């Protein structure tokens, strides 16, 4: 199921930039056909989807954004609705019709809210290792975990910080070095203010009232060894999302797109191909 050292990270398509109402938004795109859009997590960027940008380009126009505050994308305000607005503007530039949308972790929280509010713009929705939001009041302080992470970043530098975060996302053993190195690179490039705003956005977000309104086919993927998403949040997502297909990926942690891309992509491809 997992990769081996004989493989390598696929070459990434060049970064593109759009001028949207909130500012610049960067993304990567490859292939032609029906649109398939990937949204990354807190420690990701469009670079996180290297395997998927290659694997799906035989059949789809595959795009991966840099969320506001990530990659070459400008910051936006600390509100999930601001991220949803940015996503809507991005998709309007990308396609005239509905898209297939894959949201991982943070990206899944944004994707599910967008799909509930704009069902005409999403053909099929994949929610990967994600949750409905933490639903904390805006008066809540920044989490101690985040404050500790920011101090850690300042003390050890971006490169070592990236290596440590890669080991949070992937099992310590059994992962080829080239995969860990790429995951570490992606995490090391996370911009501190982009991470801070995205973390606060998730802290305040609450999609629970909207999840029952999802009307398109939905696939929920959870990792059997995922130690990042809290079980209570996964339970909320599963309980509130109607007419779902749920697959728990055995032995996979919080970055299945890195850990077992062929298996992960196969699950998504099978879901997208059902009439």
mmCIF file of C-alpha atoms in Angstrom:
data_model
loop_
_atom_site.group_PDB
_atom_site.id
_atom_site.type_symbol
_atom_site.label_atom_id
_atom_site.label_comp_id
_atom_site.label_asym_id
_atom_site.label_seq_id
_atom_site.Cartn_x
_atom_site.Cartn_y
_atom_site.Cartn_z
ATOM 1 C CA UNK A 1 0.000 0.000 0.000
ATOM 2 C CA UNK A 2 2.832 2.417 0.832
ATOM 3 C CA UNK A 3 5.666 3.813 -1.269
ATOM 4 C CA UNK A 4 9.161 2.412 -1.644
ATOM 5 C CA UNK A 5 12.566 3.995 -2.057
ATOM 6 C CA UNK A 6 12.634 3.233 -5.785
ATOM 7 C CA UNK A 7 9.993 5.912 -6.344
ATOM 8 C CA UNK A 8 10.262 9.696 -6.189
ATOM 9 C CA UNK A 9 8.162 12.821 -5.748
ATOM 10 C CA UNK A 10 6.649 13.766 -9.124
ATOM 11 C CA UNK A 11 7.676 17.060 -10.654
ATOM 12 C CA UNK A 12 5.255 19.841 -9.780
ATOM 13 C CA UNK A 13 3.579 22.031 -12.374
ATOM 14 C CA UNK A 14 4.584 25.698 -12.185
ATOM 15 C CA UNK A 15 2.886 28.044 -9.758
ATOM 16 C CA UNK A 16 0.153 30.245 -11.214
ATOM 17 C CA UNK A 17 -1.354 33.367 -9.652
ATOM 18 C CA UNK A 18 -4.783 34.941 -9.803
ATOM 19 C CA UNK A 19 -5.811 38.430 -8.697
ATOM 20 C CA UNK A 20 -8.964 38.035 -6.591
ATOM 21 C CA UNK A 21 -10.961 40.455 -4.466
ATOM 22 C CA UNK A 22 -9.042 39.600 -1.270
ATOM 23 C CA UNK A 23 -5.661 39.728 -3.057
ATOM 24 C CA UNK A 24 -3.386 37.272 -4.870
ATOM 25 C CA UNK A 25 -4.071 33.553 -4.832
ATOM 26 C CA UNK A 26 -1.535 31.022 -6.074
ATOM 27 C CA UNK A 27 -2.227 27.511 -7.326
ATOM 28 C CA UNK A 28 -0.921 24.662 -9.462
ATOM 29 C CA UNK A 29 -2.756 22.987 -12.329
ATOM 30 C CA UNK A 30 -2.199 20.025 -14.632
ATOM 31 C CA UNK A 31 -4.239 18.054 -17.165
ATOM 32 C CA UNK A 32 -7.461 18.573 -19.089
ATOM 33 C CA UNK A 33 -11.007 17.452 -18.482
ATOM 34 C CA UNK A 34 -13.482 17.677 -15.648
ATOM 35 C CA UNK A 35 -12.186 19.926 -12.830
ATOM 36 C CA UNK A 36 -10.792 18.216 -9.715
ATOM 37 C CA UNK A 37 -9.650 20.618 -6.990
ATOM 38 C CA UNK A 38 -7.534 19.791 -3.911
ATOM 39 C CA UNK A 39 -7.428 21.887 -0.715
ATOM 40 C CA UNK A 40 -4.515 21.283 1.682
ATOM 41 C CA UNK A 41 -4.245 21.198 5.471
ATOM 42 C CA UNK A 42 -2.631 23.473 8.070
ATOM 43 C CA UNK A 43 0.928 22.296 7.327
ATOM 44 C CA UNK A 44 0.407 21.984 3.582
ATOM 45 C CA UNK A 45 0.371 23.960 0.368
ATOM 46 C CA UNK A 46 -0.227 23.168 -3.285
ATOM 47 C CA UNK A 47 3.101 21.294 -3.141
ATOM 48 C CA UNK A 48 1.493 18.699 -0.862
ATOM 49 C CA UNK A 49 -0.500 17.341 -3.811
ATOM 50 C CA UNK A 50 2.456 16.394 -6.052
ATOM 51 C CA UNK A 51 1.293 12.780 -6.492
ATOM 52 C CA UNK A 52 -2.322 13.747 -7.092
ATOM 53 C CA UNK A 53 -1.493 16.474 -9.616
ATOM 54 C CA UNK A 54 0.280 13.809 -11.638
ATOM 55 C CA UNK A 55 -1.948 10.791 -10.993
ATOM 56 C CA UNK A 56 -5.272 12.404 -11.908
ATOM 57 C CA UNK A 57 -4.082 14.506 -14.846
ATOM 58 C CA UNK A 58 -4.792 11.671 -17.288
ATOM 59 C CA UNK A 59 -8.521 12.223 -16.822
ATOM 60 C CA UNK A 60 -9.081 15.514 -15.005
ATOM 61 C CA UNK A 61 -8.018 19.126 -14.964
ATOM 62 C CA UNK A 62 -6.382 18.902 -11.533
ATOM 63 C CA UNK A 63 -5.840 22.054 -9.495
ATOM 64 C CA UNK A 64 -4.421 22.597 -6.005
ATOM 65 C CA UNK A 65 -4.652 25.967 -4.301
ATOM 66 C CA UNK A 66 -2.476 27.698 -1.770
ATOM 67 C CA UNK A 67 -4.996 28.748 0.865
ATOM 68 C CA UNK A 68 -4.924 32.426 1.923
ATOM 69 C CA UNK A 69 -1.677 33.009 3.791
ATOM 70 C CA UNK A 70 0.067 29.993 2.233
ATOM 71 C CA UNK A 71 2.467 29.733 -0.690
ATOM 72 C CA UNK A 72 2.114 32.841 -2.815
ATOM 73 C CA UNK A 73 -1.421 33.627 -1.632
ATOM 74 C CA UNK A 74 -2.228 36.798 0.263
ATOM 75 C CA UNK A 75 -3.695 36.681 3.752
ATOM 76 C CA UNK A 76 -7.385 37.047 4.462
ATOM 77 C CA UNK A 77 -9.338 37.732 7.643
ATOM 78 C CA UNK A 78 -9.738 35.239 10.490
ATOM 79 C CA UNK A 79 -13.118 33.869 9.438
ATOM 80 C CA UNK A 80 -14.027 30.637 7.708
ATOM 81 C CA UNK A 81 -16.446 32.589 5.544
ATOM 82 C CA UNK A 82 -13.543 34.681 4.239
ATOM 83 C CA UNK A 83 -11.800 31.458 3.165
ATOM 84 C CA UNK A 84 -15.046 30.264 1.579
ATOM 85 C CA UNK A 85 -15.340 33.525 -0.370
ATOM 86 C CA UNK A 86 -11.749 33.168 -1.585
ATOM 87 C CA UNK A 87 -12.436 29.576 -2.624
ATOM 88 C CA UNK A 88 -15.559 30.616 -4.515
ATOM 89 C CA UNK A 89 -13.664 33.309 -6.404
ATOM 90 C CA UNK A 90 -10.906 30.816 -7.229
ATOM 91 C CA UNK A 91 -13.356 28.207 -8.531
ATOM 92 C CA UNK A 92 -15.191 30.819 -10.616
ATOM 93 C CA UNK A 93 -11.899 31.603 -12.361
ATOM 94 C CA UNK A 94 -11.071 27.934 -12.762
ATOM 95 C CA UNK A 95 -14.335 26.538 -14.146
ATOM 96 C CA UNK A 96 -17.682 27.575 -15.595
ATOM 97 C CA UNK A 97 -19.419 24.579 -14.046
ATOM 98 C CA UNK A 98 -19.368 22.462 -10.900
ATOM 99 C CA UNK A 99 -16.113 20.903 -9.731
ATOM 100 C CA UNK A 100 -15.106 17.794 -7.840
ATOM 101 C CA UNK A 101 -13.697 19.045 -4.546
ATOM 102 C CA UNK A 102 -11.244 17.255 -2.232
ATOM 103 C CA UNK A 103 -10.587 18.918 1.111
ATOM 104 C CA UNK A 104 -7.982 17.581 3.511
ATOM 105 C CA UNK A 105 -7.958 18.511 7.220
ATOM 106 C CA UNK A 106 -8.251 22.335 7.259
ATOM 107 C CA UNK A 107 -9.142 22.166 3.575
ATOM 108 C CA UNK A 108 -11.990 19.790 4.360
ATOM 109 C CA UNK A 109 -13.499 22.199 6.878
ATOM 110 C CA UNK A 110 -13.472 24.944 4.241
ATOM 111 C CA UNK A 111 -14.675 22.584 1.489
ATOM 112 C CA UNK A 112 -17.652 21.239 3.428
ATOM 113 C CA UNK A 113 -18.850 24.734 4.317
ATOM 114 C CA UNK A 114 -18.462 25.898 0.715
ATOM 115 C CA UNK A 115 -20.318 22.853 -0.614
ATOM 116 C CA UNK A 116 -23.189 23.312 1.835
ATOM 117 C CA UNK A 117 -23.561 26.988 0.919
ATOM 118 C CA UNK A 118 -23.027 26.528 -2.843
ATOM 119 C CA UNK A 119 -24.283 23.034 -3.760
ATOM 120 C CA UNK A 120 -24.602 23.981 -7.429
ATOM 121 C CA UNK A 121 -20.832 24.474 -7.623
ATOM 122 C CA UNK A 122 -19.724 21.071 -6.279
ATOM 123 C CA UNK A 123 -20.368 17.860 -8.220
ATOM 124 C CA UNK A 124 -18.812 15.483 -5.679
ATOM 125 C CA UNK A 125 -17.132 16.147 -2.346
ATOM 126 C CA UNK A 126 -14.294 14.226 -0.670
ATOM 127 C CA UNK A 127 -13.588 15.030 2.980
ATOM 128 C CA UNK A 128 -10.176 13.675 3.971
ATOM 129 C CA UNK A 129 -9.018 13.401 7.607
ATOM 130 C CA UNK A 130 -11.050 16.454 8.541
ATOM 131 C CA UNK A 131 -13.622 17.818 10.979
ATOM 132 C CA UNK A 132 -16.475 20.377 11.327
ATOM 133 C CA UNK A 133 -14.420 22.983 13.237
ATOM 134 C CA UNK A 134 -13.706 23.490 16.942
ATOM 135 C CA UNK A 135 -16.668 25.840 17.525
ATOM 136 C CA UNK A 136 -14.918 27.953 20.163
ATOM 137 C CA UNK A 137 -16.065 31.515 20.910
ATOM 138 C CA UNK A 138 -14.079 34.375 19.404
ATOM 139 C CA UNK A 139 -13.136 35.406 22.939
ATOM 140 C CA UNK A 140 -11.163 32.161 23.354
ATOM 141 C CA UNK A 141 -7.376 32.581 23.546
ATOM 142 C CA UNK A 142 -5.017 31.017 21.047
ATOM 143 C CA UNK A 143 -4.392 27.399 21.965
ATOM 144 C CA UNK A 144 -1.365 26.618 24.107
ATOM 145 C CA UNK A 145 -0.292 24.031 21.535
ATOM 146 C CA UNK A 146 -0.084 26.679 18.824
ATOM 147 C CA UNK A 147 1.791 29.127 21.037
ATOM 148 C CA UNK A 148 4.310 26.398 21.856
ATOM 149 C CA UNK A 149 4.695 25.577 18.160
ATOM 150 C CA UNK A 150 5.433 29.209 17.294
ATOM 151 C CA UNK A 151 8.075 29.414 20.022
ATOM 152 C CA UNK A 152 9.530 26.168 18.710
ATOM 153 C CA UNK A 153 9.698 27.579 15.180
ATOM 154 C CA UNK A 154 11.585 30.642 16.393
ATOM 155 C CA UNK A 155 13.996 28.552 18.452
ATOM 156 C CA UNK A 156 14.875 25.744 16.027
ATOM 157 C CA UNK A 157 14.299 27.355 12.623
ATOM 158 C CA UNK A 158 12.086 26.429 9.683
ATOM 159 C CA UNK A 159 14.058 23.402 8.453
ATOM 160 C CA UNK A 160 14.059 21.485 11.737
ATOM 161 C CA UNK A 161 10.495 22.608 12.440
ATOM 162 C CA UNK A 162 9.434 21.109 9.105
ATOM 163 C CA UNK A 163 11.106 17.784 9.943
ATOM 164 C CA UNK A 164 9.318 17.579 13.282
ATOM 165 C CA UNK A 165 5.930 18.398 11.771
ATOM 166 C CA UNK A 166 6.444 15.797 9.029
ATOM 167 C CA UNK A 167 6.802 13.168 11.755
ATOM 168 C CA UNK A 168 3.496 14.372 13.231
ATOM 169 C CA UNK A 169 1.796 13.753 9.882
ATOM 170 C CA UNK A 170 3.439 10.439 9.011
ATOM 171 C CA UNK A 171 4.520 7.303 10.906
ATOM 172 C CA UNK A 172 8.135 7.419 12.032
ATOM 173 C CA UNK A 173 8.895 4.004 10.534
ATOM 174 C CA UNK A 174 8.195 2.568 7.104
ATOM 175 C CA UNK A 175 8.123 5.868 5.215
ATOM 176 C CA UNK A 176 10.767 6.371 2.501
ATOM 177 C CA UNK A 177 13.184 9.194 3.177
ATOM 178 C CA UNK A 178 12.218 11.085 0.028
ATOM 179 C CA UNK A 179 8.596 11.277 1.224
ATOM 180 C CA UNK A 180 9.549 12.502 4.705
ATOM 181 C CA UNK A 181 11.889 15.042 3.135
ATOM 182 C CA UNK A 182 9.164 16.399 0.874
ATOM 183 C CA UNK A 183 6.620 16.555 3.699
ATOM 184 C CA UNK A 184 9.225 18.364 5.815
ATOM 185 C CA UNK A 185 9.933 20.813 2.996
ATOM 186 C CA UNK A 186 6.250 21.643 2.588
ATOM 187 C CA UNK A 187 5.793 22.127 6.346
ATOM 188 C CA UNK A 188 8.962 24.230 6.629
ATOM 189 C CA UNK A 189 7.587 26.722 4.096
ATOM 190 C CA UNK A 190 4.471 27.432 6.169
ATOM 191 C CA UNK A 191 4.222 31.162 6.836
ATOM 192 C CA UNK A 192 3.762 31.960 10.534
ATOM 193 C CA UNK A 193 0.970 34.512 10.082
ATOM 194 C CA UNK A 194 -0.852 32.350 7.558
ATOM 195 C CA UNK A 195 -0.695 29.458 10.020
ATOM 196 C CA UNK A 196 -1.853 31.671 12.888
ATOM 197 C CA UNK A 197 -4.883 32.944 10.989
ATOM 198 C CA UNK A 198 -5.833 29.525 9.655
ATOM 199 C CA UNK A 199 -5.536 28.034 13.146
ATOM 200 C CA UNK A 200 -7.788 30.738 14.593
ATOM 201 C CA UNK A 201 -10.222 30.255 11.711
ATOM 202 C CA UNK A 202 -10.567 26.561 12.578
ATOM 203 C CA UNK A 203 -10.794 27.380 16.277
ATOM 204 C CA UNK A 204 -13.890 29.539 15.650
ATOM 205 C CA UNK A 205 -15.417 27.530 12.771
ATOM 206 C CA UNK A 206 -18.550 25.458 13.309
ATOM 207 C CA UNK A 207 -20.014 23.626 10.302
ATOM 208 C CA UNK A 208 -22.341 21.461 12.357
ATOM 209 C CA UNK A 209 -25.519 23.375 11.402
ATOM 210 C CA UNK A 210 -24.563 23.170 7.709
ATOM 211 C CA UNK A 211 -23.374 19.570 7.319
ATOM 212 C CA UNK A 212 -26.915 18.069 7.173
ATOM 213 C CA UNK A 213 -27.577 20.317 4.160
ATOM 214 C CA UNK A 214 -24.928 18.692 1.958
ATOM 215 C CA UNK A 215 -26.820 17.392 -1.063
ATOM 216 C CA UNK A 216 -24.096 16.082 -3.392
ATOM 217 C CA UNK A 217 -22.411 12.652 -3.082
ATOM 218 C CA UNK A 218 -19.886 12.777 -0.234
ATOM 219 C CA UNK A 219 -16.958 10.464 0.516
ATOM 220 C CA UNK A 220 -15.389 10.708 3.974
ATOM 221 C CA UNK A 221 -11.896 9.263 4.353
ATOM 222 C CA UNK A 222 -10.421 8.735 7.819
ATOM 223 C CA UNK A 223 -7.011 7.390 8.755
ATOM 224 C CA UNK A 224 -6.880 4.355 11.001
ATOM 225 C CA UNK A 225 -3.639 5.692 12.527
ATOM 226 C CA UNK A 226 -4.512 9.410 12.373
ATOM 227 C CA UNK A 227 -3.484 11.023 15.684
ATOM 228 C CA UNK A 228 -4.206 14.604 14.584
ATOM 229 C CA UNK A 229 -7.997 14.748 14.196
ATOM 230 C CA UNK A 230 -9.729 14.247 17.537
ATOM 231 C CA UNK A 231 -12.132 11.247 17.577
ATOM 232 C CA UNK A 232 -15.019 13.391 18.876
ATOM 233 C CA UNK A 233 -14.674 15.690 15.859
ATOM 234 C CA UNK A 234 -14.633 12.747 13.449
ATOM 235 C CA UNK A 235 -17.752 11.410 15.179
ATOM 236 C CA UNK A 236 -19.526 14.757 14.679
ATOM 237 C CA UNK A 237 -18.606 14.789 10.993
ATOM 238 C CA UNK A 238 -19.867 11.250 10.424
ATOM 239 C CA UNK A 239 -23.060 11.747 12.408
ATOM 240 C CA UNK A 240 -24.093 14.997 10.714
ATOM 241 C CA UNK A 241 -23.145 14.380 7.070
ATOM 242 C CA UNK A 242 -26.030 12.753 5.127
ATOM 243 C CA UNK A 243 -25.860 9.963 2.548
ATOM 244 C CA UNK A 244 -22.127 9.441 2.952
ATOM 245 C CA UNK A 245 -19.689 6.786 1.959
ATOM 246 C CA UNK A 246 -17.140 6.383 4.752
ATOM 247 C CA UNK A 247 -13.850 4.532 4.321
ATOM 248 C CA UNK A 248 -11.357 4.157 7.149
ATOM 249 C CA UNK A 249 -7.917 3.714 5.634
ATOM 250 C CA UNK A 250 -6.150 1.007 7.666
ATOM 251 C CA UNK A 251 -2.764 1.931 9.073
ATOM 252 C CA UNK A 252 -2.705 5.380 7.494
ATOM 253 C CA UNK A 253 -1.906 8.506 9.482
ATOM 254 C CA UNK A 254 -2.799 12.154 8.823
ATOM 255 C CA UNK A 255 -1.133 12.448 5.407
ATOM 256 C CA UNK A 256 -2.414 9.496 3.335
ATOM 257 C CA UNK A 257 -1.744 11.441 0.118
ATOM 258 C CA UNK A 258 1.970 11.123 1.002
ATOM 259 C CA UNK A 259 1.955 7.782 2.802
ATOM 260 C CA UNK A 260 0.026 5.683 0.264
ATOM 261 C CA UNK A 261 -0.835 7.852 -2.755
ATOM 262 C CA UNK A 262 -1.796 5.007 -5.110
ATOM 263 C CA UNK A 263 -4.280 3.603 -2.592
ATOM 264 C CA UNK A 264 -5.592 7.038 -1.578
ATOM 265 C CA UNK A 265 -5.974 8.158 -5.186
ATOM 266 C CA UNK A 266 -7.684 4.888 -6.088
ATOM 267 C CA UNK A 267 -10.360 5.485 -3.449
ATOM 268 C CA UNK A 268 -11.002 8.965 -4.796
ATOM 269 C CA UNK A 269 -10.991 7.841 -8.431
ATOM 270 C CA UNK A 270 -13.487 5.058 -7.717
ATOM 271 C CA UNK A 271 -15.779 7.524 -5.937
ATOM 272 C CA UNK A 272 -15.609 10.071 -8.754
ATOM 273 C CA UNK A 273 -16.312 7.476 -11.435
ATOM 274 C CA UNK A 274 -19.612 6.209 -9.982
ATOM 275 C CA UNK A 275 -22.544 7.344 -12.107
#
